[in-house]
C-alpha positions in Angstrom: 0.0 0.0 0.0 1.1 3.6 -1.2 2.2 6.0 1.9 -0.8 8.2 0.2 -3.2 5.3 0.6 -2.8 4.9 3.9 -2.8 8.6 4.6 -6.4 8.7 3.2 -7.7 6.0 5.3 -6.3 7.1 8.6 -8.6 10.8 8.0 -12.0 9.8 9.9 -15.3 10.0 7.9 -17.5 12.7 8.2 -19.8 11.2 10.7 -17.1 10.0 12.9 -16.3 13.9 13.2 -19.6 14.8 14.0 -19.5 12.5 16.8 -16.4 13.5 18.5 -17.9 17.1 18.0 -21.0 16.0 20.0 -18.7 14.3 22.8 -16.5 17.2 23.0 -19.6 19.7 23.5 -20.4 17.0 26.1 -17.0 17.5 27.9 -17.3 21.3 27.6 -20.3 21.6 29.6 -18.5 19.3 31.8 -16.0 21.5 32.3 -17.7 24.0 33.9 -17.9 22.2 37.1 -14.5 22.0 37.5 -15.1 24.6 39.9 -16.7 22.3 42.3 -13.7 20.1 42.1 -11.8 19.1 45.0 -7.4 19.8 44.3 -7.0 16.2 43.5 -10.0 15.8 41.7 -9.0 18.9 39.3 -5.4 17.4 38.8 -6.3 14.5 37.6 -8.4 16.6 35.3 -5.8 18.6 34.1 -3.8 16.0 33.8 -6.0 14.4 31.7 -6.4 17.7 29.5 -2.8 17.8 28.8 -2.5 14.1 27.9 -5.3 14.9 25.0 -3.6 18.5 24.2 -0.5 16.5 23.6 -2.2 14.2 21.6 -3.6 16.6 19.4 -0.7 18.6 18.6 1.0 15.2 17.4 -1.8 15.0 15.0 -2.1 18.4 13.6 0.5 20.6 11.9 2.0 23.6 13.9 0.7 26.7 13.7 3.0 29.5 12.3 4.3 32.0 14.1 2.4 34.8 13.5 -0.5 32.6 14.5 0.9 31.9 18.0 1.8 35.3 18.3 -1.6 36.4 17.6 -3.3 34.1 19.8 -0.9 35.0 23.0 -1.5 38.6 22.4 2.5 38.6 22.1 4.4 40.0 19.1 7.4 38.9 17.8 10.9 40.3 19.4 13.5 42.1 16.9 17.0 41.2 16.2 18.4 43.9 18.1 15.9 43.2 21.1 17.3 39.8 21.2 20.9 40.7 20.8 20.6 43.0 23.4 18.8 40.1 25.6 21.9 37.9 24.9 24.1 40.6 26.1 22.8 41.1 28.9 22.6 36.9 29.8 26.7 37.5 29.9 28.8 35.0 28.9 28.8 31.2 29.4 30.5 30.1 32.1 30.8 26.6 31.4 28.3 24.8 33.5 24.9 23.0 32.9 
């Protein structure tokens, strides 16, 4: 089988998409009681969450710069601002 082939049939169909959008409505009203949560309870929660973040980002392609930028509310430093940053690190000293 063709890399291409197999590409294909590892996209879900249509209607397996629509499900997972159903469930996922499911666990966003279920994330508002997190609240209510006691601080164990809410760590294995976010532990959870970051297992499936991980997850996702191994599936998708990264977002570009400006994209992450734009979603942080950060903008990108110059190359002066950086230098200037590296200057101010000092040198290396040889450890770690």
């Amino acid at each position: 089988m063709s890399p291409a082939r197999a590409t294909v049939r590892a996209v879900p169909a249509d209607d397996s998409v629509d499900q997972l959008e159903r469930e996922l409505e499911i666990v966003e009203r279920s994330m508002s009681a997190v609240g209510g949560l006691s601080a164990q309870q809410a760590e294995r929660v976010a532990e959870r969450v970051d297992r499936l973040a991980s997850q996702l980002l191994a599936i998708t392609t990264p977002e570009p710069w400006d994209g992450v930028h734009a979603r942080l509310g950060t903008t990108p430093t110059s190359g002066e601002d950086f230098s200037a940053l590296m200057g101010e690190l000092g040198s290396p000293d040889g450890e770690g």
